[in-house]
Short mmCIF file of C-alpha atoms in Angstrom, two decimals:
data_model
loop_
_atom_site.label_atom_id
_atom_site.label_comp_id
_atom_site.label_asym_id
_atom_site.label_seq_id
_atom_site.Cartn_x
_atom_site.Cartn_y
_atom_site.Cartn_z
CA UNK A 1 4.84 5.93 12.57
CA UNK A 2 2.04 3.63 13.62
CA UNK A 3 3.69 2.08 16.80
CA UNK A 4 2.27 5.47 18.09
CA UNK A 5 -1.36 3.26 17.76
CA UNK A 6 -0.26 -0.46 18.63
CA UNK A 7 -2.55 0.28 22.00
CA UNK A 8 -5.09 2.49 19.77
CA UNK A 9 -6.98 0.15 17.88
CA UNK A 10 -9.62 3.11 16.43
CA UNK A 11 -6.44 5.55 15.40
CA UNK A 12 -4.98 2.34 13.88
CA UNK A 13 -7.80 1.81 12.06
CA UNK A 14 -8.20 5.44 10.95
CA UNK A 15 -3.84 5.16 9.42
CA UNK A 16 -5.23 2.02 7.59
CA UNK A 17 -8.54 3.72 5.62
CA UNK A 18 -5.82 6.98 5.06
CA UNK A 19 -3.43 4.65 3.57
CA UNK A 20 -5.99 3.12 1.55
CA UNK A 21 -7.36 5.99 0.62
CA UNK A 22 -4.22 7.29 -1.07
CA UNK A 23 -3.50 3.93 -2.70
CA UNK A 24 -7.09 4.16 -4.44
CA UNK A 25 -6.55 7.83 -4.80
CA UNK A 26 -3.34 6.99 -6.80
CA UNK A 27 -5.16 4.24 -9.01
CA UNK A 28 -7.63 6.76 -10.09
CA UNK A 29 -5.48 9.56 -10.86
CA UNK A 30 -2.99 8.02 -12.31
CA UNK A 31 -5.72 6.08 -14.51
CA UNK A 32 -6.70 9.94 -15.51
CA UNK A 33 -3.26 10.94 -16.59
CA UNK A 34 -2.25 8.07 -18.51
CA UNK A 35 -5.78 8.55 -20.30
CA UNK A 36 -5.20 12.50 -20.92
CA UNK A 37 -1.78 11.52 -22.50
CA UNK A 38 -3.31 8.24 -24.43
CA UNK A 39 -2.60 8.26 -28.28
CA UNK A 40 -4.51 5.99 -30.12
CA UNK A 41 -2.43 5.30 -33.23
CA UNK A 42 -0.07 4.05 -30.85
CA UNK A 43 0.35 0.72 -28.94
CA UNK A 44 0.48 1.48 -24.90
CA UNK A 45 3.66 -0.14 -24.23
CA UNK A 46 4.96 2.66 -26.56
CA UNK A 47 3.55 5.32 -24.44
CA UNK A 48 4.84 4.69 -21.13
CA UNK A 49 1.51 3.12 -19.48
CA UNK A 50 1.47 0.40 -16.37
CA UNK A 51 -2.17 1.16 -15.41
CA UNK A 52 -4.11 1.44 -19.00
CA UNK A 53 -2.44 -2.29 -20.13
CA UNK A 54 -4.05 -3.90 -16.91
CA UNK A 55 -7.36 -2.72 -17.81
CA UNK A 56 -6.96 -3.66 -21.46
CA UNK A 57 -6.03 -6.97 -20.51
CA UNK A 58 -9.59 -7.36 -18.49
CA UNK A 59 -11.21 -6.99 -21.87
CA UNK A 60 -12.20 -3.16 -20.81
CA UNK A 61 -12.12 -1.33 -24.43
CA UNK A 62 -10.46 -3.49 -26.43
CA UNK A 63 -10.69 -5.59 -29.95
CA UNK A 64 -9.01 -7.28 -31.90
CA UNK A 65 -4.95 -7.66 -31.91
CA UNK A 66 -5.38 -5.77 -29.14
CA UNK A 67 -6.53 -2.26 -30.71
CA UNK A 68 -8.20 0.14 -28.13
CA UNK A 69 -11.67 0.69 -29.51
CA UNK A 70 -12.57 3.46 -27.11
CA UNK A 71 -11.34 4.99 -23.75
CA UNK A 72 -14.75 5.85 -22.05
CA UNK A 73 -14.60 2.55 -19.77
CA UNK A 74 -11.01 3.75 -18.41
CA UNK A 75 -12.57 6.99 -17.64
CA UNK A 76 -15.23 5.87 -15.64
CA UNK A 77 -13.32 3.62 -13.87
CA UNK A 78 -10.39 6.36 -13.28
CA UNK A 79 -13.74 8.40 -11.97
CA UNK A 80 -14.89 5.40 -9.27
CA UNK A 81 -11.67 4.89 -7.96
CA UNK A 82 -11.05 9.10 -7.59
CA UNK A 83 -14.86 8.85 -5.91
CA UNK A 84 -13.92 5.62 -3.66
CA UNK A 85 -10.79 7.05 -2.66
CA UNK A 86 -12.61 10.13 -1.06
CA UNK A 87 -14.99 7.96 0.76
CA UNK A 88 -12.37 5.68 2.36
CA UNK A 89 -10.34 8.75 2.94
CA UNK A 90 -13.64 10.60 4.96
CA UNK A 91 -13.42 7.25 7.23
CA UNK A 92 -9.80 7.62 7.89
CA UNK A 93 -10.36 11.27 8.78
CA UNK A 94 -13.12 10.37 11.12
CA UNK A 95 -11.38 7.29 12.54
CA UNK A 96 -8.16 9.23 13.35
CA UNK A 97 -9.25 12.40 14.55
CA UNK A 98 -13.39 11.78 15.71
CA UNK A 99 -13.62 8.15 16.27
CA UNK A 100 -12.95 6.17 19.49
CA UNK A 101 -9.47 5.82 20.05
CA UNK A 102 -10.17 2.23 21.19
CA UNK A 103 -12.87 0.60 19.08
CA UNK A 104 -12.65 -2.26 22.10
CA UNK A 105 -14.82 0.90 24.52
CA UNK A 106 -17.30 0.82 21.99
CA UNK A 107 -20.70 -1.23 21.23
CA UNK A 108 -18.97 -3.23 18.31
CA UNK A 109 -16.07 -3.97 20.15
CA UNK A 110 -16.94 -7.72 20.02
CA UNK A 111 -16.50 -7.37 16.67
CA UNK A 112 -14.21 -5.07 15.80
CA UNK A 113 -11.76 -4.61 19.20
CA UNK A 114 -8.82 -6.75 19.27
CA UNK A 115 -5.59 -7.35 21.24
CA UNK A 116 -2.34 -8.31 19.57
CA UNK A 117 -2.25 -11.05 22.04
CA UNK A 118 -5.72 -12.79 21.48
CA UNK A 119 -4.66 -15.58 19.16
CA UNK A 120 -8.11 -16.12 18.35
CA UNK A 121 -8.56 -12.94 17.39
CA UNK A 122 -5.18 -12.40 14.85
CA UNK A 123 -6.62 -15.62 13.39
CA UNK A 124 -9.79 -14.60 12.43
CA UNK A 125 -8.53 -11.49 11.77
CA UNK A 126 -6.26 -13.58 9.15
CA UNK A 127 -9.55 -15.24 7.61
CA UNK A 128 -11.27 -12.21 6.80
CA UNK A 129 -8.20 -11.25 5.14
CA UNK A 130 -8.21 -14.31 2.82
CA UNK A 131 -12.19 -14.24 2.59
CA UNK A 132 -11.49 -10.70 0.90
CA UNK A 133 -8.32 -12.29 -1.57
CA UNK A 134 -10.65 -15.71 -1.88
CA UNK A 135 -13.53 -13.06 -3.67
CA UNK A 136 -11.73 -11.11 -5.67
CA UNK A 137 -10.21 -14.52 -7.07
CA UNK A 138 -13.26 -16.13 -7.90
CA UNK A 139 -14.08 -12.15 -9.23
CA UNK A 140 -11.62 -12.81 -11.77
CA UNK A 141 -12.86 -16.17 -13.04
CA UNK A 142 -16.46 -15.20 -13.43
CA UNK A 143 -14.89 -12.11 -15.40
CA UNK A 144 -13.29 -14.54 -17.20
CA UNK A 145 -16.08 -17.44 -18.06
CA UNK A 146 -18.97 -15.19 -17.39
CA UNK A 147 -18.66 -11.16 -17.59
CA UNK A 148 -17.52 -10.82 -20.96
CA UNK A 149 -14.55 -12.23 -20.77
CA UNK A 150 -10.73 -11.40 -20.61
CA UNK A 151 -8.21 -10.55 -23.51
CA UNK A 152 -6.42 -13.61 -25.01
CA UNK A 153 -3.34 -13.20 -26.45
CA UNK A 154 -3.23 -16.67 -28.19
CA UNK A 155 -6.49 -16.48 -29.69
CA UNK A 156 -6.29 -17.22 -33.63
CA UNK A 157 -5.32 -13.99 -35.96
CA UNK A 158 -3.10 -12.34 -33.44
CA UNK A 159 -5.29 -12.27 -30.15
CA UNK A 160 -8.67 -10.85 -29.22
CA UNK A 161 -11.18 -11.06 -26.43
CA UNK A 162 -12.26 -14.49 -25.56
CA UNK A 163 -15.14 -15.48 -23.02
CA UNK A 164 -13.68 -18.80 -21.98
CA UNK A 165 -15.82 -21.72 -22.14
CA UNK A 166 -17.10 -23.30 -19.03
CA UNK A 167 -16.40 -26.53 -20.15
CA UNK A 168 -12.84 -25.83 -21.17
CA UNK A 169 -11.30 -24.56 -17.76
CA UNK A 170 -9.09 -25.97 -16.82
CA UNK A 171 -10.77 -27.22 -13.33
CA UNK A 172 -8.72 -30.73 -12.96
CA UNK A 173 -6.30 -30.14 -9.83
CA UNK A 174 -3.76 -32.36 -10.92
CA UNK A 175 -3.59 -29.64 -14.36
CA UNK A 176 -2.88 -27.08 -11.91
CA UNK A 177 -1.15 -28.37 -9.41
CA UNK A 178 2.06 -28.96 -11.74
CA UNK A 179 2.65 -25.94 -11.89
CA UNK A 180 3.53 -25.61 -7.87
CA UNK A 181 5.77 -28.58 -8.26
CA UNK A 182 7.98 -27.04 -11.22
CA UNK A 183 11.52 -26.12 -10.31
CA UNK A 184 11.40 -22.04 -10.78
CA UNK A 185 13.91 -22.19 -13.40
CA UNK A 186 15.28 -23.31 -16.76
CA UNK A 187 12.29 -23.67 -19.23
CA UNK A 188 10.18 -25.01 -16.07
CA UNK A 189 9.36 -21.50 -14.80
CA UNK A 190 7.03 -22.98 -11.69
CA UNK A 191 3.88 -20.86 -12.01
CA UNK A 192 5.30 -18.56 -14.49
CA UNK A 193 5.53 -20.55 -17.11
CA UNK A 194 1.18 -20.41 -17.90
CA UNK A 195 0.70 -19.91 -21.35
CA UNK A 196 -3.02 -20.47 -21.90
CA UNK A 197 -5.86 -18.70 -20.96
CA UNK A 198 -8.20 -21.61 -19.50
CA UNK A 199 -5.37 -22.71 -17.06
CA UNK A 200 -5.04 -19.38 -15.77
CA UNK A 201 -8.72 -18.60 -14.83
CA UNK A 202 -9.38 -22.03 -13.83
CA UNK A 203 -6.39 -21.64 -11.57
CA UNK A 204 -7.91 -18.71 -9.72
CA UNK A 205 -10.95 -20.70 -9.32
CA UNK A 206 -9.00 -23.15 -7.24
CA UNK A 207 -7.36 -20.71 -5.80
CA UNK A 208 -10.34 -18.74 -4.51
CA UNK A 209 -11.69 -22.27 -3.19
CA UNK A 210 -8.64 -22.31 -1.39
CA UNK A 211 -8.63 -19.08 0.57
CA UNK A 212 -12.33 -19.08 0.90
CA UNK A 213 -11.61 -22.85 2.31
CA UNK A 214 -8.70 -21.22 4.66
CA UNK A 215 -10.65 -18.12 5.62
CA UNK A 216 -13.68 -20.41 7.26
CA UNK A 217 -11.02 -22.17 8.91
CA UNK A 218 -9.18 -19.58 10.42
CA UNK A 219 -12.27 -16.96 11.81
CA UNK A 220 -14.24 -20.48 12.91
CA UNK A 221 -10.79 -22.30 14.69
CA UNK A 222 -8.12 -21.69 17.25
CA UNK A 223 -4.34 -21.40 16.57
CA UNK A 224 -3.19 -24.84 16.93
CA UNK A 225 -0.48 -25.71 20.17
CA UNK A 226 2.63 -25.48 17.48
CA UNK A 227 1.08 -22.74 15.83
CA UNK A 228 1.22 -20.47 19.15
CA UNK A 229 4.30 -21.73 19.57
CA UNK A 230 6.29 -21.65 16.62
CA UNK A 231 5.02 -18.02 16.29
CA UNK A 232 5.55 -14.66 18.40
CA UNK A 233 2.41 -12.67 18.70
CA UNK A 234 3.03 -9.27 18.81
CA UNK A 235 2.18 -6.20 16.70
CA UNK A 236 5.84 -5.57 15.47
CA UNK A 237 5.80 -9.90 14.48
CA UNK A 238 3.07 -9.38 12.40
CA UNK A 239 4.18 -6.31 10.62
CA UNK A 240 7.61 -8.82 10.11
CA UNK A 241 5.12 -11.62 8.59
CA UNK A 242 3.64 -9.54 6.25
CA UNK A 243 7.06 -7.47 4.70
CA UNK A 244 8.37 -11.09 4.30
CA UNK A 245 4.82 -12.00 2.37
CA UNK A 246 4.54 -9.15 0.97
CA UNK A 247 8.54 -9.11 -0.83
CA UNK A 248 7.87 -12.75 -1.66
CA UNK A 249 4.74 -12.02 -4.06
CA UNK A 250 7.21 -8.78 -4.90
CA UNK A 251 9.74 -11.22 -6.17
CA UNK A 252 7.24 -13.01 -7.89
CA UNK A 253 5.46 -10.16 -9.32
CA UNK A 254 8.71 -9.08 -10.51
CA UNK A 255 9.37 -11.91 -12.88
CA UNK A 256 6.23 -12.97 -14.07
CA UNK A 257 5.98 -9.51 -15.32
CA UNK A 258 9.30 -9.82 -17.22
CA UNK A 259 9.01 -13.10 -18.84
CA UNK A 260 5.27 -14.31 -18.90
CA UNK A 261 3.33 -13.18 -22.33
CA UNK A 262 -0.11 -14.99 -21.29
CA UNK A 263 -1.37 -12.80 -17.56
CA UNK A 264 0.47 -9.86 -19.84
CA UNK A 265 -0.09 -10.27 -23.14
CA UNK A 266 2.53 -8.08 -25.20
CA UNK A 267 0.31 -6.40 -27.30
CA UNK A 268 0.01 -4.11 -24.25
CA UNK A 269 3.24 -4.70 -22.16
CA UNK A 270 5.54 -5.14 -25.21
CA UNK A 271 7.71 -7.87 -25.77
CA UNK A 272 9.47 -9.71 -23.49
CA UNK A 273 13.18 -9.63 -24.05
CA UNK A 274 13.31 -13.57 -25.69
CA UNK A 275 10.31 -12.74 -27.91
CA UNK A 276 11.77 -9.58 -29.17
CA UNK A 277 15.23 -11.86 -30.21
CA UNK A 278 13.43 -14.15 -32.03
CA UNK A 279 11.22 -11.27 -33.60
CA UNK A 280 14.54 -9.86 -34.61
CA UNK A 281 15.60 -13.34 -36.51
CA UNK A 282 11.90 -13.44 -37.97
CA UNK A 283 11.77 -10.08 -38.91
CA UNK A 284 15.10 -10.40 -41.11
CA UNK A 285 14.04 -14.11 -42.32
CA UNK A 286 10.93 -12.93 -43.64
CA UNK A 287 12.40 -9.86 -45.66
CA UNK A 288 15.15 -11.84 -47.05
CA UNK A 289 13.13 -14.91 -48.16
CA UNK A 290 11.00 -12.24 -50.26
CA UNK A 291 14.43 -10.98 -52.60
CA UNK A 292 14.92 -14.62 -53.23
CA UNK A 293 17.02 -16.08 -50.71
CA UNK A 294 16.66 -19.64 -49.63
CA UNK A 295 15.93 -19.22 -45.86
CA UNK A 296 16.00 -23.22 -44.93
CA UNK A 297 19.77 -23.80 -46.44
CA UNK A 298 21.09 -20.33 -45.61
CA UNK A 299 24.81 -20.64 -43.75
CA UNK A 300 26.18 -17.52 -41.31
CA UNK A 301 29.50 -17.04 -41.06
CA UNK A 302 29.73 -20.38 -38.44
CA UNK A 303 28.88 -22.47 -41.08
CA UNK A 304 25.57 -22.51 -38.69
CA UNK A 305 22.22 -21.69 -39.78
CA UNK A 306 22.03 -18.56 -40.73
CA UNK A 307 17.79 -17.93 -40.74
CA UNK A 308 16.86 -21.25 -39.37
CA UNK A 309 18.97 -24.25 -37.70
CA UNK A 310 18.49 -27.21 -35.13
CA UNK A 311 18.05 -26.24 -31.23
CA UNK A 312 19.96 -28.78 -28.64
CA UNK A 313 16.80 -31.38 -28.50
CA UNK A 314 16.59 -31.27 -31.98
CA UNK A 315 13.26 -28.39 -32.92
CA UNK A 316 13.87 -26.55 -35.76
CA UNK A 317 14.54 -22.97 -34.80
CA UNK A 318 15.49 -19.49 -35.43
CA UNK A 319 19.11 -19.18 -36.09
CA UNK A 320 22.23 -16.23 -35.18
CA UNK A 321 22.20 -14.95 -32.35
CA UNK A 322 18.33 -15.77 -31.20
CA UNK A 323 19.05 -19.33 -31.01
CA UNK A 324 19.59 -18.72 -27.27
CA UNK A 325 16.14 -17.88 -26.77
CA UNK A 326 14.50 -20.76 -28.57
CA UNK A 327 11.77 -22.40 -26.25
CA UNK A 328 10.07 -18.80 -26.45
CA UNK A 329 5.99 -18.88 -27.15
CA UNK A 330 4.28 -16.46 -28.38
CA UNK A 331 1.41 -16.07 -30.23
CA UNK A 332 2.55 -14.37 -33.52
CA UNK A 333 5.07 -17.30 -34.06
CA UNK A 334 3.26 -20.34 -32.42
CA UNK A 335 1.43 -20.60 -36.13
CA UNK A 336 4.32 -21.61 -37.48
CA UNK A 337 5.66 -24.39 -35.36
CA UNK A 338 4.75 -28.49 -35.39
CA UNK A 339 5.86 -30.83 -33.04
CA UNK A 340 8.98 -31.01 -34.56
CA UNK A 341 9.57 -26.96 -34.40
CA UNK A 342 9.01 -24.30 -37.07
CA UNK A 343 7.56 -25.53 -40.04
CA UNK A 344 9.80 -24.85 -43.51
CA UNK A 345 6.51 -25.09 -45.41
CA UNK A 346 4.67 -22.74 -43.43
CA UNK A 347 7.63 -20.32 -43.26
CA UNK A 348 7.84 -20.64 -47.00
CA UNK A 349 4.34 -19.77 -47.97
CA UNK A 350 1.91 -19.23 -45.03
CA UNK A 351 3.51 -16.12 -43.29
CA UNK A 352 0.58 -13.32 -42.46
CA UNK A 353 1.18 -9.99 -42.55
CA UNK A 354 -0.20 -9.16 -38.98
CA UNK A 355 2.59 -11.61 -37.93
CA UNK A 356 5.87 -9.82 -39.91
CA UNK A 357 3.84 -5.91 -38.41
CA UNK A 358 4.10 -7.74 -35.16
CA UNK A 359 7.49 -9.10 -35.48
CA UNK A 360 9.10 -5.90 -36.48
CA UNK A 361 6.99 -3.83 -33.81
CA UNK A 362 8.42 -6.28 -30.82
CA UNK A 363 11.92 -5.98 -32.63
CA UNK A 364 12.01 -2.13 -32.34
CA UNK A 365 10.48 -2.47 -28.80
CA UNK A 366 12.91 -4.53 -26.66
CA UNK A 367 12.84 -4.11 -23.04
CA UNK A 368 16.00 -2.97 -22.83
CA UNK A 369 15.98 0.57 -22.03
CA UNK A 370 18.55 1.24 -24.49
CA UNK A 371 18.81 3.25 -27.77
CA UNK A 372 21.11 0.82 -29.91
CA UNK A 373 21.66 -2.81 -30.86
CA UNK A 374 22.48 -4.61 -27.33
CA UNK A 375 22.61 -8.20 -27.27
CA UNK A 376 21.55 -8.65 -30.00
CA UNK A 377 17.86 -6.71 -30.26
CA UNK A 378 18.09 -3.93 -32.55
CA UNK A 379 16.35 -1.54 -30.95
CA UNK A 380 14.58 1.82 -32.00
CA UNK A 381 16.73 4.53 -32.80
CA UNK A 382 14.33 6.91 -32.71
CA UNK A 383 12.71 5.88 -29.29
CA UNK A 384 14.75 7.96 -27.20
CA UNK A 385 12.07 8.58 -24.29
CA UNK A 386 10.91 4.74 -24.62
CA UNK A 387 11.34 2.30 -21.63
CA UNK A 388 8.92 -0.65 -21.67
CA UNK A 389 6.49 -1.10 -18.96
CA UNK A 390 7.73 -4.55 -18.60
CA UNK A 391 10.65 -3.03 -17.40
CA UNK A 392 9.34 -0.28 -15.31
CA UNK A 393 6.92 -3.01 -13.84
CA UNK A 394 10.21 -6.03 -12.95
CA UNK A 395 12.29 -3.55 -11.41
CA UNK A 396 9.73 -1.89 -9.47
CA UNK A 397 8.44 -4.89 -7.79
CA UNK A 398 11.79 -6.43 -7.69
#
């Protein structure tokens, strides 16, 4: 493997660009193929995409409720990542097989030579690292505020593309900063638990202040004394640093993908498993209130609410079997709730039918993985080759 090139800075280099040539290679071709098998009357999360709902959710394509309006953006962008990945790939070539097998012999090696020992070095090696991260953040907020915008899943009439207004960011620290001091579980859900657009981009602003912030620090400063010595500074250390950094964001990854409907909005990723409970108890509600039958009053077999009954702190909520699931937002329901939980008067007479197409879509579409009724989600019958990317996405990462 690489410990071949711990002494070998250039051939290092040169297993680096090849890696990261096939990673780009991969994003590009794999953009291509989901494109070539892309059905339009159908949502993505019904088609089996991971790539395709990521670039729908940066506004590329896309109107409306989430309706791809054309594909040509994903092609060209499948296209510059097939060309980009050839380019980095020629400079892995060169660097492994042409290049100096020490870039410290060479006229840049003040720049670009190294030893795993130089402190000074790994640390500013570290800030150029962040610099890159601290970009791309601040990438995503101008996208956001500036560049047309991102897709909002909460905007009004089932979600659209929103440029978010500069003066509603959310740029106050203390706004942002509770989300790092949530517990990670329960209905806190730390980070995870974002559910509007404005704190998420004006998180990444902060966030790209930060690691700019931490990348002049660390290429213009030395290690500090209980730094150096609280650390060991050796290739195969630094390789055990990043796995551990690298499985932590995995872990996160992993469950903001499964439960957070706001950084992936469901019209692409499908539902998450709470939403598509309570879409099952909507779904049902709704068609039995139209043959007549009083949904507020209704009693299940528990002498419970059958439609609709009182959660633990007192909301109104959907009753059966979704109760469990009844501090779950989402942006087809949300219309329908008060401070005091779902509205009776709304359900009665201001239910849209985007919201019961939505409700029975995310019903069918549980991300479950299974082809019958489990837990309580009725799922598709006739989705036998259906698995929802939220699920291919969670288990992946975790």
């Amino acid at each position: 493997g690489n410990a071949r090139f711990i002494s070998l800075s250039g051939k290092f280099l040169g297993a680096h660009l090849a890696h990261a040539g096939v990673i780009i290679f991969w994003s590009g071709s794999m953009t291509l193929f989901e494109l070539s098998h892309f059905a339009q009357e159908k949502p993505l999360y019904e088609q089996g995409f991971i790539l395709l709902p990521h670039l729908a959710t940066l506004s590329f394509s896309v109107g409306p409720g989430g309706e791809v309006l054309d594909v040509y953006s994903y092609f060209v962008i499948g296209v510059l990542h097939m060309i980009s990945s050839g380019v980095v790939a020629l400079g892995g070539l060169y660097h492994s097989i042409v290049g100096p097998e020490s870039l410290e012999e060479t006229s840049y090696g003040y720049a670009f030579g190294y030893s795993w020992q130089d402190r000074y070095r790994m640390t500013t090696i570290l800030g150029s690292h962040l610099g890159v991260l601290g970009i791309a953040s601040n990438l995503l907020f101008l996208k956001g505020v500036y560049l047309g915008g991102l897709y909002d899943t909460w905007a009004s009439g089932g979600g659209d593309v929103r440029l978010i207004k500069e003066t509603a960011v959310s740029l106050n620290p203390y706004v942002i900063g509770r989300y790092l001091l949530r517990a990670p579980f329960g209905s806190e859900g730390w980070i995870i638990s974002v559910n509007n657009m404005e704190d998420l981009v004006g998180a990444h602003y902060w966030l790209g202040l930060s690691l700019l912030a931490g990348a002049v620090w660390h290429v213009e400063t030395r290690a500090l004394g209980f730094i150096v010595r609280g650390f060991t500074w050796s290739a195969e250390s630094y390789l055990a640093y990043s796995l551990a950094a690298i499985a932590t964001c995995g872990y996160i990854a992993a469950v903001y993908s499964w439960y957070n409907n706001t950084a992936y909005p469901s019209e692409f990723f499908g539902p998450t498993a709470p939403e598509a409970s309570q879409a099952q108890g909507f779904t049902f509600m709704g068609r039995d209130q139209k043959i007549g039958i009083k949904v507020a009053g209704a009693q299940g077999p528990t002498a419970l609410g059958k439609y609709l009954m009182r959660s633990p702190t007192g909301e109104i909520i959907f009753g059966g079997e979704t109760m469990r699931f009844w501090s779950m937002q989402g942006g087809w329901v949300e219309p329908l709730r008060t401070s005091f939980g779902l509205d009776v008067t709304k359900i009665q007479s201001d239910i849209q039918s985007w919201q019961e197409r939505r409700a029975a879509e995310f019903m069918t579409h549980a991300p479950l993985g299974s082809l019958n009724s489990v837990g309580g989600v009725a799922t598709e019958i006739n989705s036998v080759r259906y698995v929802s990317p939220r699920s291919w996405l969670t288990s992946s990462h975790w």
